[in-house]
Coordinates of C-alpha atoms in Angstrom, one line a residue:
M1 CA 8.5 -38.9 18.2
R2 CA 4.7 -36.7 20.1
E3 CA 4.8 -33.3 18.6
Q4 CA 3.7 -31.1 21.7
N5 CA 1.0 -28.6 21.7
T6 CA 2.6 -25.0 19.8
E7 CA 0.7 -23.1 22.8
E8 CA 3.1 -24.3 25.6
I9 CA 6.2 -23.8 22.7
D10 CA 7.7 -20.1 22.8
L11 CA 7.6 -19.7 19.1
R12 CA 9.6 -16.2 19.6
C13 CA 13.1 -16.0 18.4
P14 CA 16.1 -15.9 21.2
Q15 CA 17.3 -12.4 21.1
I16 CA 20.9 -13.5 19.5
V17 CA 18.7 -14.2 16.3
A18 CA 16.9 -11.1 16.4
D19 CA 20.0 -9.4 16.6
N20 CA 21.6 -11.0 13.5
A21 CA 18.5 -10.2 11.4
A22 CA 18.9 -6.7 12.5
K23 CA 22.1 -7.2 11.6
G24 CA 21.0 -8.5 8.1
L25 CA 18.3 -5.6 7.7
R26 CA 21.6 -2.8 8.2
L27 CA 23.6 -4.6 5.8
R28 CA 20.8 -4.6 2.7
K29 CA 20.5 -0.8 3.2
Q30 CA 24.0 -0.1 3.6
F31 CA 25.0 -1.9 0.1
G32 CA 22.0 -2.6 -1.3
R33 CA 22.1 -6.5 -1.8
G34 CA 20.9 -9.4 -0.3
G35 CA 17.4 -11.3 0.3
T36 CA 14.6 -10.7 -1.2
E37 CA 11.1 -9.2 0.1
I38 CA 10.1 -12.6 2.0
G39 CA 14.2 -12.0 3.8
V40 CA 13.3 -8.4 4.7
A41 CA 9.9 -9.5 5.9
R42 CA 11.0 -12.6 8.0
A43 CA 14.0 -10.4 9.3
T44 CA 11.5 -8.0 10.3
E45 CA 9.6 -10.2 12.3
L46 CA 12.5 -12.4 13.6
K47 CA 14.0 -9.0 14.5
N48 CA 11.1 -7.5 16.6
R49 CA 10.8 -11.0 18.0
E50 CA 7.5 -11.8 16.9
K51 CA 5.7 -15.5 17.2
L52 CA 5.8 -17.7 14.5
A53 CA 3.6 -19.6 12.8
P54 CA 4.8 -23.2 12.7
S55 CA 4.8 -23.2 9.1
T56 CA 7.2 -20.2 9.2
I57 CA 9.5 -22.2 11.3
R58 CA 9.2 -25.4 8.7
R59 CA 10.1 -22.6 5.8
M60 CA 12.8 -21.1 8.0
V61 CA 14.5 -24.8 8.2
S62 CA 14.2 -25.5 4.4
Y63 CA 15.2 -21.7 3.7
F64 CA 18.6 -22.9 5.8
A65 CA 19.0 -26.5 4.1
R66 CA 18.8 -24.5 0.4
H67 CA 21.1 -21.4 1.0
E68 CA 23.9 -23.6 3.1
I69 CA 26.1 -23.4 -0.7
D70 CA 25.8 -19.6 0.0
K71 CA 28.4 -20.0 2.8
R72 CA 31.2 -21.0 0.1
G73 CA 30.8 -17.7 -1.8
K74 CA 33.4 -14.6 -2.0
N75 CA 33.3 -12.5 0.4
Y76 CA 31.1 -15.0 2.9
G77 CA 31.4 -12.9 6.3
N78 CA 33.9 -10.3 4.6
E79 CA 32.1 -7.3 7.2
D80 CA 33.2 -4.5 5.0
N81 CA 32.0 -6.0 2.1
P82 CA 29.5 -9.2 2.6
S83 CA 28.4 -11.5 -0.1
A84 CA 25.2 -10.8 -1.0
G85 CA 24.2 -14.3 0.6
H86 CA 26.1 -13.6 3.6
I87 CA 23.7 -10.5 4.3
A88 CA 20.6 -12.6 3.4
W89 CA 21.7 -15.3 5.9
L90 CA 21.8 -12.9 8.4
L91 CA 18.2 -11.9 7.5
W92 CA 16.9 -15.1 8.1
G93 CA 18.6 -15.1 11.7
G94 CA 22.3 -16.8 10.5
D95 CA 23.8 -19.3 11.8
E96 CA 21.6 -19.5 15.8
G97 CA 18.5 -18.8 13.4
R98 CA 19.0 -21.9 11.7
A99 CA 20.0 -24.0 15.0
W100 CA 16.9 -22.8 16.7
A101 CA 14.0 -23.2 13.9
L102 CA 16.5 -27.0 14.1
E103 CA 15.3 -27.4 17.1
L104 CA 11.7 -25.7 17.7
K105 CA 11.0 -27.8 14.6
K106 CA 11.8 -31.2 15.8
K107 CA 9.1 -30.1 19.0
I108 CA 6.4 -28.8 16.4
G109 CA 6.8 -31.3 13.9
N110 CA 3.5 -31.0 11.3
A111 CA 1.7 -29.1 13.8
P112 CA -1.4 -26.6 12.1
D113 CA -1.3 -22.5 11.9
I114 CA -3.5 -21.8 14.5

């Protein structure tokens, strides 16, 4: 598979991913749980639709792979009392963020940060 020039690829997330990150930030503030400072930083980048570095996309893919199990936790997806894992998942862009990062990783491969 040929790696595309990352300047040809839009490294800004879709609006739905930005919206998920913003929701995660709201829920974290409301419930006082979910995610780490790194997750908050990622959510802020996504919410603002900043251009992400290729290494950040690869970290997102790794995050989702490690935390897929969180979806089995109590209150995952409960809007009235969301689990910390659900809030953290949203901070990283939610299901749409996972799908976007996986697709983008196929395009960028091991491209270096610029």
